[in-house]
Amino acid sequence: MAIPHILGLPMELIYLIFQEFSPKEVVPFAQTSQTALALSLSIVDLGEVFKWACEDNNEQAMNFVLPSILHAMEKDPGMVFDALANACRCRKVKAVQLLIKAGVPVELPRGLSRYSLGPRFYNTPLGCAMRDPDPEVLDLLLDLGVNISTAVIHYSDPLAPYIPNPAPLHHAVMHGFIQLVRILLARGVDANQHDRFHRSMLSLAADYGHVEIVKLLLSRGADVQSTDYKGRAALSYATDRGYLAIVHLLLDAGAQINAADKNGCTPLMRAVLKNHDGLVRQLVQRGADIHMENKRGRTALSLAASPNLAQIVQYLASRGADANHVSRSGRSPMCYAEERKRKEAIKALEAAGCRRTRCWRWRGRHQEHLWNCNSDADDAN
C-alpha cells in the first residue's frame, strides 16, 4: 500500500525512520520536491515502517507513524492489524494501548480470514502475546477487555493440529504457552477441564511434553487419575511418548502405575510397544506389574517379542516375566516371534527358557500351521 499520509513529516524524521535503508533508497528523500518524495514513499509499506520502528525500539519514529497507521485503518485493516501484532511482539505497551483504544481490532478484521492472511495469521496480536514468555502484553490485552476466548484461533504453528472450538486453556496447554496457562488459572479457569474427547489438560500437557506446564497443573490440583474416552490417563500419554521426567512427576503425584485403558494396555505396555528401553526399566523398578495382560491376553513380554525387541525381552525375562505365557489366541511369545521371523527375539526367548510349542494362526476362516516344535506332547509321542 502507498503511504501518502507520511508526506507531512519533517525531513529529519524521514531520515530517522529510514536510517537503516540503503543510500539509494534514502537519497530521494533529500529532494524538496513533493513529487519526488511521493514517488519514493509509494514503494514503502507503512506497516513495514512501523515494524522497523518497533524492532529498533525507535519510540520517536513509532509515535510519528502511529497517526498515519490509524488514518489508514479504514482503507487497509489488515495492515493496521499487523501493526498491532508487531507492537505486541516487540512489547511496545504504549503503542498497544494507543492502537486498541483507537479501535484497532485484536480479532481478525471483517473481510479477512486465516486463509486470506496466510502466514501472517500466525503472528496475530494474541498469538504474539501468548508466545511471549513475559506476560505483560497479554495481561494488558486482557485488562483492556479482550475476550480470551478469541485466543483459541491464534495458533503459533501452521502445522498445529486442527481442533474445533478448543477451550482457551486447552489451546494454551497444547502449544506450551505457560504464561497464558498461569493467567487463565489465576483468573479462575478450572485446571481439571476436559476437551471434547474428555481428555484432561494434564493429559494434553503430558502428551506434548510440556514439563513446566505439567508441574503447574499438578500444583493447581489437576487430577492425575482422570481418563479420557479411551480410558487413558496422563501417565499413559507420557509413557507412550517416552517423557521420563513427566512420568516421574506423575508417579510422584500419585498416578497409578498399573492403570489400564479400555484395551487393557498399561503404561508399561505402552513403553514396550514404543521401544522405550530405559523407561521400561524405570517403570519396573517403580513397581509396574510385568504379569498383567491386555484384553487379548498378551503380557509386556509377549508384546516385546513381536517387534524383535530383544533387549526388552531379556530384561523382562530377567525380572521374572513368564516366557511361556499363552495369550487368549493360544500363542506364546515364541509364536509371535517365529511368525514374524524375529531372530534376535527368538534367541532371547530361548535363553529365557521359552518352550517351542505347536502354533497356529488364522488366515480368513482357516487355521494355518506355522511349525511343529518340540512340545511336551510331541515328545511324549
Coordinates of N, CA and C in Angstrom, one line a residue, residues 126-358:
L126 N -2.8 -11.6 19.6 CA -2.9 -12.5 20.7 C -1.9 -13.6 20.5
G127 N -1.7 -14.1 19.3 CA -0.7 -15.1 19.0 C 0.7 -14.7 19.5
C128 N 1.1 -13.4 19.2 CA 2.4 -12.9 19.6 C 2.5 -12.8 21.1
A129 N 1.4 -12.3 21.7 CA 1.4 -12.1 23.2 C 1.4 -13.4 23.9
M130 N 0.8 -14.4 23.4 CA 0.8 -15.7 24.0 C 2.1 -16.4 23.9
R131 N 2.9 -16.2 22.8 CA 4.2 -16.8 22.7 C 5.2 -16.1 23.5
D132 N 5.0 -14.9 23.9 CA 5.9 -14.1 24.7 C 6.1 -14.7 26.1
P133 N 7.3 -15.1 26.6 CA 7.5 -15.6 27.9 C 7.1 -14.5 29.0
D134 N 7.1 -13.2 28.6 CA 6.8 -12.2 29.5 C 5.3 -11.9 29.4
P135 N 4.5 -12.0 30.5 CA 3.1 -11.9 30.4 C 2.5 -10.5 30.4
E136 N 3.4 -9.5 30.3 CA 3.0 -8.1 30.4 C 2.0 -7.7 29.3
V137 N 2.3 -8.0 28.1 CA 1.4 -7.6 27.0 C 0.1 -8.4 27.0
L138 N 0.2 -9.7 27.3 CA -1.0 -10.5 27.4 C -1.9 -10.0 28.5
D139 N -1.4 -9.7 29.6 CA -2.2 -9.1 30.7 C -2.8 -7.8 30.3
L140 N -2.1 -7.0 29.6 CA -2.6 -5.7 29.1 C -3.8 -6.0 28.2
L141 N -3.7 -6.9 27.2 CA -4.8 -7.2 26.3 C -6.0 -7.6 27.1
L142 N -5.8 -8.5 28.1 CA -7.0 -8.9 28.9 C -7.6 -7.8 29.7
D143 N -6.7 -6.9 30.2 CA -7.2 -5.8 31.0 C -7.9 -4.8 30.2
L144 N -7.6 -4.7 28.9 CA -8.2 -3.8 28.0 C -9.6 -4.3 27.5
G145 N -9.9 -5.5 28.0 CA -11.2 -6.1 27.6 C -11.2 -7.1 26.5
V146 N -10.1 -7.6 26.1 CA -10.0 -8.6 25.0 C -10.6 -9.9 25.6
N147 N -11.5 -10.4 24.8 CA -12.1 -11.7 25.1 C -11.1 -12.8 25.0
I148 N -10.8 -13.5 26.1 CA -9.7 -14.5 26.0 C -10.2 -15.7 25.1
S149 N -11.5 -15.8 24.9 CA -11.9 -16.9 24.0 C -11.5 -16.7 22.6
T150 N -11.2 -15.5 22.2 CA -10.7 -15.3 20.8 C -9.3 -15.8 20.6
A151 N -8.6 -16.1 21.7 CA -7.2 -16.6 21.6 C -7.2 -18.0 21.0
V152 N -8.3 -18.7 21.0 CA -8.2 -20.1 20.6 C -7.9 -20.3 19.1
I153 N -8.1 -19.2 18.3 CA -7.9 -19.4 16.9 C -6.5 -18.9 16.5
H154 N -5.7 -18.4 17.4 CA -4.4 -17.8 17.1 C -3.3 -18.8 17.3
Y155 N -3.3 -19.8 16.5 CA -2.2 -20.8 16.6 C -0.9 -20.2 16.3
S156 N 0.1 -20.8 17.0 CA 1.5 -20.3 16.7 C 2.2 -21.0 15.6
D157 N 1.7 -22.2 15.2 CA 2.4 -23.0 14.2 C 1.4 -23.4 13.1
P158 N 1.7 -23.1 11.9 CA 0.8 -23.5 10.8 C 0.6 -25.1 10.7
L159 N 1.5 -25.8 11.3 CA 1.3 -27.3 11.3 C 0.6 -27.8 12.5
A160 N 0.2 -26.9 13.4 CA -0.5 -27.4 14.6 C -1.8 -28.1 14.2
P161 N -2.1 -29.1 15.0 CA -3.3 -29.9 14.7 C -4.6 -29.1 14.8
Y162 N -5.5 -29.3 14.0 CA -6.8 -28.6 14.0 C -7.7 -29.2 15.0
I163 N -8.2 -28.4 15.9 CA -9.1 -28.8 17.0 C -10.3 -27.9 17.0
P164 N -11.4 -28.4 16.6 CA -12.6 -27.5 16.5 C -13.0 -26.9 17.9
N165 N -13.1 -25.6 18.0 CA -13.6 -24.9 19.2 C -12.9 -25.4 20.5
P166 N -11.6 -25.3 20.5 CA -10.9 -25.7 21.8 C -11.1 -24.6 22.8
A167 N -11.1 -25.0 24.1 CA -11.1 -24.0 25.2 C -9.8 -23.3 25.2
P168 N -9.8 -22.0 25.8 CA -8.5 -21.3 25.8 C -7.4 -22.0 26.6
L169 N -7.8 -22.7 27.7 CA -6.7 -23.4 28.4 C -6.2 -24.6 27.6
H170 N -7.1 -25.2 26.9 CA -6.7 -26.3 26.1 C -5.7 -25.9 25.0
H171 N -6.0 -24.8 24.4 CA -5.1 -24.2 23.4 C -3.8 -23.8 24.0
A172 N -3.8 -23.2 25.1 CA -2.5 -22.7 25.8 C -1.7 -23.9 26.2
V173 N -2.3 -25.0 26.7 CA -1.5 -26.2 27.1 C -0.9 -26.9 25.9
M174 N -1.7 -27.0 24.8 CA -1.3 -27.7 23.7 C 0.0 -27.1 23.1
H175 N 0.0 -25.7 23.0 CA 1.1 -25.0 22.4 C 2.2 -24.7 23.4
G176 N 2.1 -25.0 24.7 CA 3.1 -24.7 25.6 C 3.2 -23.2 26.1
F177 N 2.1 -22.5 26.0 CA 2.0 -21.1 26.4 C 1.9 -21.0 27.9
I178 N 3.0 -21.2 28.6 CA 2.9 -21.4 30.1 C 2.4 -20.1 30.7
Q179 N 2.8 -18.9 30.2 CA 2.3 -17.7 30.8 C 0.8 -17.5 30.7
L180 N 0.3 -17.9 29.5 CA -1.2 -17.9 29.3 C -1.9 -18.9 30.3
V181 N -1.3 -20.1 30.5 CA -1.8 -21.0 31.4 C -1.9 -20.4 32.8
R182 N -0.8 -19.8 33.2 CA -0.8 -19.1 34.5 C -1.9 -18.1 34.7
I183 N -2.0 -17.3 33.6 CA -3.0 -16.2 33.7 C -4.4 -16.8 33.8
L184 N -4.7 -17.8 32.9 CA -6.0 -18.4 32.9 C -6.3 -19.1 34.3
L185 N -5.4 -19.8 34.8 CA -5.6 -20.4 36.1 C -5.8 -19.4 37.2
A186 N -5.1 -18.3 37.1 CA -5.2 -17.2 38.1 C -6.6 -16.5 38.0
R187 N -7.2 -16.5 36.8 CA -8.5 -15.9 36.6 C -9.6 -16.9 36.8
G188 N -9.3 -18.0 37.4 CA -10.4 -18.9 37.8 C -10.7 -20.1 36.9
V189 N -9.9 -20.3 35.8 CA -10.2 -21.4 34.9 C -9.9 -22.7 35.6
D190 N -10.8 -23.7 35.5 CA -10.6 -25.0 36.2 C -9.5 -25.8 35.6
A191 N -8.5 -26.2 36.4 CA -7.4 -27.0 35.9 C -7.8 -28.4 35.5
N192 N -9.0 -28.8 35.8 CA -9.4 -30.2 35.5 C -10.5 -30.2 34.4
Q193 N -10.5 -29.1 33.6 CA -11.5 -29.2 32.5 C -11.0 -30.2 31.4
H194 N -11.9 -30.6 30.6 CA -11.6 -31.6 29.6 C -11.9 -31.1 28.2
D195 N -11.3 -31.7 27.2 CA -11.7 -31.3 25.8 C -12.8 -32.2 25.3
R196 N -13.2 -32.1 24.1 CA -14.3 -32.9 23.6 C -14.1 -34.4 23.6
F197 N -12.9 -34.8 23.7 CA -12.6 -36.2 23.9 C -12.5 -36.7 25.3
H198 N -12.9 -35.7 26.2 CA -12.8 -35.9 27.7 C -11.3 -36.1 28.1
R199 N -10.4 -35.6 27.4 CA -9.0 -35.6 27.8 C -8.7 -34.4 28.6
S200 N -8.1 -34.7 29.8 CA -7.8 -33.6 30.7 C -6.6 -32.8 30.2
M201 N -6.5 -31.6 30.8 CA -5.4 -30.7 30.4 C -4.0 -31.3 30.8
L202 N -4.0 -32.0 31.9 CA -2.8 -32.7 32.3 C -2.4 -33.8 31.3
S203 N -3.3 -34.5 30.8 CA -3.0 -35.5 29.8 C -2.5 -34.8 28.5
L204 N -3.1 -33.7 28.2 CA -2.6 -33.0 27.0 C -1.2 -32.5 27.2
A205 N -0.9 -31.9 28.3 CA 0.5 -31.4 28.6 C 1.5 -32.6 28.6
A206 N 1.0 -33.7 29.1 CA 1.9 -34.9 29.1 C 2.2 -35.4 27.7
D207 N 1.1 -35.4 26.9 CA 1.2 -35.8 25.5 C 2.2 -35.0 24.7
Y208 N 2.2 -33.7 24.9 CA 3.0 -32.7 24.2 C 4.4 -32.5 24.8
G209 N 4.6 -33.1 26.0 CA 5.9 -33.0 26.6 C 6.2 -31.7 27.3
H210 N 5.2 -30.9 27.7 CA 5.5 -29.6 28.4 C 5.6 -29.8 29.9
V211 N 6.9 -30.0 30.3 CA 7.2 -30.4 31.7 C 6.7 -29.3 32.7
E212 N 7.0 -28.1 32.4 CA 6.7 -27.0 33.3 C 5.2 -26.8 33.4
I213 N 4.5 -27.0 32.4 CA 3.0 -26.9 32.5 C 2.5 -28.1 33.3
V214 N 3.0 -29.3 33.1 CA 2.6 -30.4 34.0 C 2.8 -30.1 35.4
K215 N 4.0 -29.5 35.8 CA 4.2 -29.1 37.2 C 3.2 -28.1 37.6
L216 N 2.9 -27.1 36.8 CA 2.0 -26.0 37.1 C 0.6 -26.6 37.4
L217 N 0.1 -27.5 36.5 CA -1.2 -28.1 36.6 C -1.3 -29.0 37.9
L218 N -0.2 -29.7 38.2 CA -0.2 -30.5 39.4 C -0.3 -29.7 40.6
S219 N 0.4 -28.5 40.6 CA 0.4 -27.6 41.8 C -1.0 -27.0 42.0
R220 N -1.8 -26.9 40.9 CA -3.1 -26.4 41.0 C -4.2 -27.4 41.2
G221 N -3.8 -28.6 41.5 CA -4.8 -29.7 41.8 C -5.3 -30.5 40.7
A222 N -4.6 -30.6 39.6 CA -5.0 -31.4 38.5 C -5.1 -32.8 38.9
D223 N -6.1 -33.5 38.4 CA -6.4 -34.9 38.8 C -5.5 -35.8 37.9
V224 N -4.5 -36.6 38.5 CA -3.7 -37.4 37.7 C -4.4 -38.7 37.3
Q225 N -5.5 -39.0 37.9 CA -6.2 -40.3 37.6 C -7.3 -40.0 36.5
S226 N -7.5 -38.8 36.1 CA -8.6 -38.5 35.1 C -8.3 -39.2 33.8
T227 N -9.3 -39.9 33.2 CA -9.1 -40.6 32.0 C -10.0 -40.1 30.9
D228 N -9.6 -40.3 29.6 CA -10.4 -39.9 28.5 C -11.4 -41.0 28.1
Y229 N -12.0 -40.8 26.9 CA -13.0 -41.8 26.5 C -12.3 -43.2 26.1
K230 N -11.0 -43.2 26.0 CA -10.3 -44.4 25.7 C -9.8 -45.1 27.0
G231 N -10.1 -44.4 28.1 CA -9.6 -44.9 29.4 C -8.1 -44.6 29.7
R232 N -7.6 -43.7 28.9 CA -6.1 -43.3 29.1 C -6.0 -42.1 30.0
A233 N -5.1 -42.2 31.0 CA -4.7 -41.2 31.9 C -3.5 -40.5 31.4
A234 N -3.0 -39.4 32.1 CA -1.9 -38.7 31.7 C -0.6 -39.5 31.7
L235 N -0.5 -40.5 32.6 CA 0.7 -41.4 32.6 C 0.8 -42.2 31.4
S236 N -0.4 -42.6 30.8 CA -0.4 -43.4 29.6 C 0.2 -42.6 28.4
Y237 N -0.2 -41.3 28.3 CA 0.4 -40.5 27.3 C 1.9 -40.2 27.4
A238 N 2.3 -40.0 28.7 CA 3.7 -39.7 28.9 C 4.6 -40.9 28.6
T239 N 4.1 -42.1 29.0 CA 4.9 -43.3 28.7 C 4.9 -43.6 27.2
D240 N 3.8 -43.3 26.5 CA 3.7 -43.6 25.1 C 4.7 -42.7 24.3
R241 N 4.9 -41.5 24.8 CA 5.9 -40.6 24.2 C 7.3 -40.8 24.7
G242 N 7.5 -41.4 25.8 CA 8.8 -41.6 26.3 C 9.4 -40.5 27.2
Y243 N 8.5 -39.6 27.7 CA 8.9 -38.5 28.5 C 9.2 -38.9 29.9
L244 N 10.4 -39.3 30.2 CA 10.8 -39.8 31.5 C 10.5 -38.9 32.7
A245 N 10.9 -37.6 32.5 CA 10.7 -36.6 33.5 C 9.3 -36.4 33.9
I246 N 8.4 -36.4 32.9 CA 7.0 -36.3 33.2 C 6.4 -37.5 33.8
V247 N 6.9 -38.7 33.4 CA 6.5 -40.0 34.1 C 6.8 -39.9 35.6
H248 N 8.0 -39.5 35.9 CA 8.3 -39.4 37.3 C 7.5 -38.4 38.1
L249 N 7.2 -37.3 37.4 CA 6.4 -36.3 38.1 C 5.0 -36.8 38.4
L250 N 4.4 -37.5 37.4 CA 3.1 -38.1 37.6 C 3.0 -39.2 38.6
L251 N 4.1 -40.0 38.6 CA 4.1 -41.1 39.6 C 4.3 -40.5 41.0
D252 N 5.1 -39.5 41.2 CA 5.3 -38.8 42.5 C 4.0 -38.2 42.9
A253 N 3.2 -37.8 42.0 CA 1.9 -37.1 42.3 C 0.8 -38.1 42.6
G254 N 1.1 -39.4 42.5 CA 0.1 -40.4 42.9 C -0.5 -41.2 41.7
A255 N 0.0 -41.0 40.5 CA -0.6 -41.7 39.4 C -0.4 -43.2 39.6
Q256 N -1.5 -44.0 39.1 CA -1.4 -45.4 39.3 C -0.6 -46.0 38.2
I257 N 0.5 -46.7 38.5 CA 1.4 -47.2 37.6 C 0.9 -48.3 36.7
N258 N -0.1 -49.1 37.3 CA -0.7 -50.2 36.6 C -2.1 -50.0 36.0
A259 N -2.4 -48.7 35.9 CA -3.8 -48.4 35.4 C -3.9 -48.7 33.9
A260 N -4.8 -49.5 33.6 CA -5.0 -50.0 32.2 C -6.1 -49.2 31.5
D261 N -6.0 -49.0 30.2 CA -7.0 -48.3 29.4 C -8.1 -49.3 29.0
K262 N -9.0 -48.9 28.1 CA -10.1 -49.8 27.8 C -9.7 -51.0 27.0
N263 N -8.5 -51.0 26.4 CA -7.9 -52.2 25.7 C -7.0 -53.0 26.7
G264 N -7.0 -52.6 27.9 CA -6.2 -53.4 28.9 C -4.7 -53.0 28.8
C265 N -4.3 -52.0 28.1 CA -2.9 -51.6 27.9 C -2.5 -50.8 29.0
T266 N -1.4 -51.2 29.7 CA -0.8 -50.5 30.8 C 0.3 -49.5 30.4
P267 N 0.7 -48.6 31.2 CA 1.8 -47.7 30.9 C 3.1 -48.5 30.5
L268 N 3.3 -49.6 31.2 CA 4.5 -50.5 30.8 C 4.3 -51.0 29.4
M269 N 3.2 -51.5 29.1 CA 3.0 -52.0 27.7 C 3.2 -50.9 26.7
R270 N 2.7 -49.7 27.0 CA 2.9 -48.5 26.1 C 4.4 -48.3 25.8
A271 N 5.2 -48.3 26.9 CA 6.6 -48.1 26.8 C 7.3 -49.2 26.0
V272 N 6.8 -50.5 26.2 CA 7.4 -51.6 25.4 C 7.1 -51.4 23.9
L273 N 5.8 -51.1 23.6 CA 5.4 -51.0 22.2 C 6.2 -49.9 21.5
K274 N 6.6 -48.9 22.2 CA 7.4 -47.8 21.6 C 8.9 -47.9 21.7
N275 N 9.3 -49.1 22.3 CA 10.7 -49.4 22.4 C 11.5 -48.4 23.3
H276 N 10.8 -47.9 24.4 CA 11.5 -47.0 25.3 C 12.2 -47.9 26.4
D277 N 13.4 -48.4 26.0 CA 14.0 -49.3 26.9 C 14.3 -48.8 28.3
G278 N 14.9 -47.6 28.4 CA 15.2 -47.0 29.7 C 13.9 -46.8 30.5
L279 N 12.8 -46.4 29.8 CA 11.6 -46.1 30.5 C 11.0 -47.4 31.1
V280 N 11.1 -48.5 30.3 CA 10.6 -49.8 30.7 C 11.3 -50.2 32.0
R281 N 12.6 -50.0 32.1 CA 13.4 -50.4 33.3 C 12.9 -49.5 34.5
Q282 N 12.7 -48.2 34.2 CA 12.3 -47.3 35.3 C 10.9 -47.7 35.8
L283 N 10.0 -48.0 34.9 CA 8.7 -48.4 35.4 C 8.7 -49.7 36.2
V284 N 9.5 -50.7 35.8 CA 9.5 -51.9 36.5 C 10.2 -51.7 37.9
Q285 N 11.2 -50.8 37.9 CA 11.8 -50.5 39.2 C 10.8 -49.8 40.2
R286 N 9.9 -49.1 39.6 CA 8.9 -48.4 40.4 C 7.7 -49.2 40.7
G287 N 7.7 -50.4 40.3 CA 6.5 -51.3 40.7 C 5.6 -51.7 39.6
A288 N 5.9 -51.5 38.4 CA 5.0 -51.9 37.3 C 4.9 -53.4 37.3
D289 N 3.6 -53.9 37.1 CA 3.4 -55.3 37.1 C 3.7 -55.9 35.7
I290 N 4.7 -56.8 35.7 CA 5.1 -57.4 34.4 C 4.2 -58.5 34.0
H291 N 3.3 -58.9 34.8 CA 2.5 -60.1 34.6 C 1.1 -59.7 34.1
M292 N 0.8 -58.4 34.1 CA -0.6 -58.0 33.6 C -0.8 -58.3 32.2
E293 N -2.1 -58.6 31.8 CA -2.5 -58.9 30.4 C -3.4 -57.8 29.9
N294 N -3.3 -57.6 28.6 CA -4.3 -56.8 27.9 C -5.5 -57.6 27.6
K295 N -6.4 -57.0 26.8 CA -7.7 -57.7 26.5 C -7.5 -58.9 25.6
R296 N -6.4 -59.0 25.0 CA -6.1 -60.2 24.1 C -5.2 -61.2 24.9
G297 N -5.0 -60.9 26.2 CA -4.3 -61.9 27.0 C -2.7 -61.8 26.8
R298 N -2.3 -60.7 26.2 CA -0.8 -60.6 26.0 C -0.2 -59.8 27.1
T299 N 1.0 -60.2 27.5 CA 1.8 -59.5 28.5 C 2.8 -58.6 27.8
A300 N 3.5 -57.9 28.7 CA 4.5 -57.0 28.1 C 5.6 -57.7 27.4
L301 N 6.0 -58.9 27.9 CA 7.0 -59.7 27.2 C 6.5 -60.2 25.9
S302 N 5.2 -60.6 25.8 CA 4.7 -61.0 24.5 C 4.7 -59.9 23.5
L303 N 4.4 -58.7 24.0 CA 4.3 -57.5 23.1 C 5.8 -57.2 22.6
A304 N 6.7 -57.5 23.4 CA 8.1 -57.2 23.0 C 8.7 -58.2 22.0
A305 N 8.1 -59.4 22.0 CA 8.6 -60.4 21.1 C 8.2 -60.1 19.6
S306 N 7.1 -59.5 19.4 CA 6.7 -59.3 18.0 C 7.5 -58.4 17.2
P307 N 7.9 -57.2 17.8 CA 8.7 -56.3 17.0 C 10.2 -56.5 17.2
N308 N 10.6 -57.6 17.7 CA 12.0 -58.0 17.8 C 12.8 -57.1 18.8
L309 N 12.2 -56.8 20.0 CA 12.8 -56.0 21.0 C 13.6 -56.9 21.9
A310 N 14.7 -57.4 21.5 CA 15.5 -58.5 22.2 C 15.9 -58.0 23.6
Q311 N 16.4 -56.7 23.7 CA 16.9 -56.2 25.0 C 15.8 -56.2 26.0
I312 N 14.6 -55.7 25.6 CA 13.5 -55.6 26.5 C 13.0 -57.0 26.9
V313 N 13.0 -58.0 25.9 CA 12.7 -59.4 26.2 C 13.6 -59.9 27.3
Q314 N 14.9 -59.7 27.1 CA 15.9 -60.2 28.1 C 15.7 -59.6 29.5
Y315 N 15.4 -58.3 29.5 CA 15.2 -57.6 30.8 C 14.0 -58.1 31.5
L316 N 12.8 -58.2 30.8 CA 11.6 -58.6 31.4 C 11.7 -60.1 31.9
A317 N 12.4 -60.9 31.1 CA 12.6 -62.3 31.5 C 13.5 -62.4 32.7
S318 N 14.5 -61.5 32.8 CA 15.4 -61.5 34.0 C 14.6 -61.0 35.2
R319 N 13.5 -60.3 35.1 CA 12.8 -59.8 36.2 C 11.6 -60.7 36.6
G320 N 11.6 -61.9 35.9 CA 10.6 -62.9 36.3 C 9.4 -63.0 35.4
A321 N 9.4 -62.3 34.2 CA 8.2 -62.5 33.3 C 8.2 -63.9 32.8
D322 N 6.9 -64.4 32.6 CA 6.7 -65.8 32.1 C 6.9 -65.8 30.6
A323 N 8.0 -66.5 30.2 CA 8.3 -66.6 28.8 C 7.4 -67.6 28.1
N324 N 6.7 -68.4 28.8 CA 5.8 -69.4 28.2 C 4.3 -69.0 28.4
H325 N 4.0 -67.8 28.7 CA 2.7 -67.3 28.9 C 1.9 -67.4 27.5
V326 N 0.7 -67.9 27.6 CA -0.1 -68.1 26.4 C -1.2 -67.1 26.3
S327 N -1.4 -66.4 25.2 CA -2.4 -65.4 25.1 C -3.8 -66.1 24.9
R328 N -4.8 -65.3 24.7 CA -6.2 -65.8 24.5 C -6.3 -66.5 23.2
S329 N -5.4 -66.2 22.2 CA -5.4 -66.9 20.9 C -4.6 -68.1 21.0
G330 N -4.1 -68.5 22.1 CA -3.3 -69.7 22.3 C -1.9 -69.6 21.8
R331 N -1.4 -68.4 21.8 CA 0.0 -68.2 21.3 C 0.9 -67.7 22.3
S332 N 2.1 -68.3 22.4 CA 3.1 -67.9 23.3 C 4.0 -66.8 22.7
P333 N 4.9 -66.1 23.5 CA 5.8 -65.1 22.9 C 6.6 -65.7 21.8
M334 N 7.0 -67.0 21.9 CA 7.8 -67.6 20.8 C 6.9 -67.7 19.5
C335 N 5.6 -67.9 19.6 CA 4.8 -67.9 18.4 C 4.8 -66.6 17.7
Y336 N 4.7 -65.5 18.4 CA 4.7 -64.2 17.8 C 6.1 -63.9 17.2
A337 N 7.1 -64.3 17.8 CA 8.5 -64.1 17.3 C 8.7 -64.9 16.1
E338 N 8.3 -66.2 16.1 CA 8.5 -67.1 15.0 C 7.7 -66.6 13.8
E339 N 6.4 -66.2 14.0 CA 5.5 -65.8 13.0 C 6.1 -64.7 12.1
R340 N 6.9 -63.8 12.8 CA 7.4 -62.6 12.1 C 8.9 -62.8 11.9
K341 N 9.4 -64.0 12.2 CA 10.9 -64.3 12.0 C 11.8 -63.3 12.6
R342 N 11.5 -63.1 13.9 CA 12.3 -62.2 14.7 C 13.5 -63.0 15.4
K343 N 14.6 -63.1 14.7 CA 15.7 -64.0 15.1 C 16.3 -63.6 16.5
E344 N 16.5 -62.3 16.7 CA 17.1 -61.8 17.9 C 16.1 -62.1 19.1
A345 N 14.8 -61.9 18.9 CA 13.9 -62.1 19.9 C 13.8 -63.6 20.2
I346 N 13.9 -64.4 19.2 CA 13.8 -65.9 19.3 C 15.0 -66.4 20.2
K347 N 16.2 -65.8 19.9 CA 17.3 -66.2 20.7 C 17.2 -65.8 22.2
A348 N 16.6 -64.6 22.4 CA 16.4 -64.1 23.8 C 15.4 -65.0 24.5
L349 N 14.3 -65.4 23.8 CA 13.3 -66.2 24.4 C 13.9 -67.6 24.7
E350 N 14.6 -68.1 23.8 CA 15.3 -69.5 24.1 C 16.2 -69.4 25.3
A351 N 16.9 -68.3 25.4 CA 17.8 -68.1 26.6 C 17.0 -68.0 27.9
A352 N 15.8 -67.5 27.7 CA 14.9 -67.3 28.9 C 14.2 -68.6 29.3
G353 N 14.3 -69.7 28.5 CA 13.7 -70.9 28.8 C 12.3 -71.1 28.1
C354 N 12.0 -70.3 27.1 CA 10.8 -70.4 26.4 C 10.7 -71.7 25.6
R355 N 9.7 -72.5 25.8 CA 9.5 -73.8 25.1 C 8.8 -73.5 23.7
R356 N 9.3 -74.3 22.7 CA 8.6 -74.2 21.4 C 7.4 -75.1 21.4
T357 N 6.3 -74.6 21.0 CA 5.0 -75.4 21.0 C 4.4 -75.3 19.6
R358 N 3.4 -76.1 19.4 CA 2.7 -76.1 18.2 C 1.9 -74.8 18.1

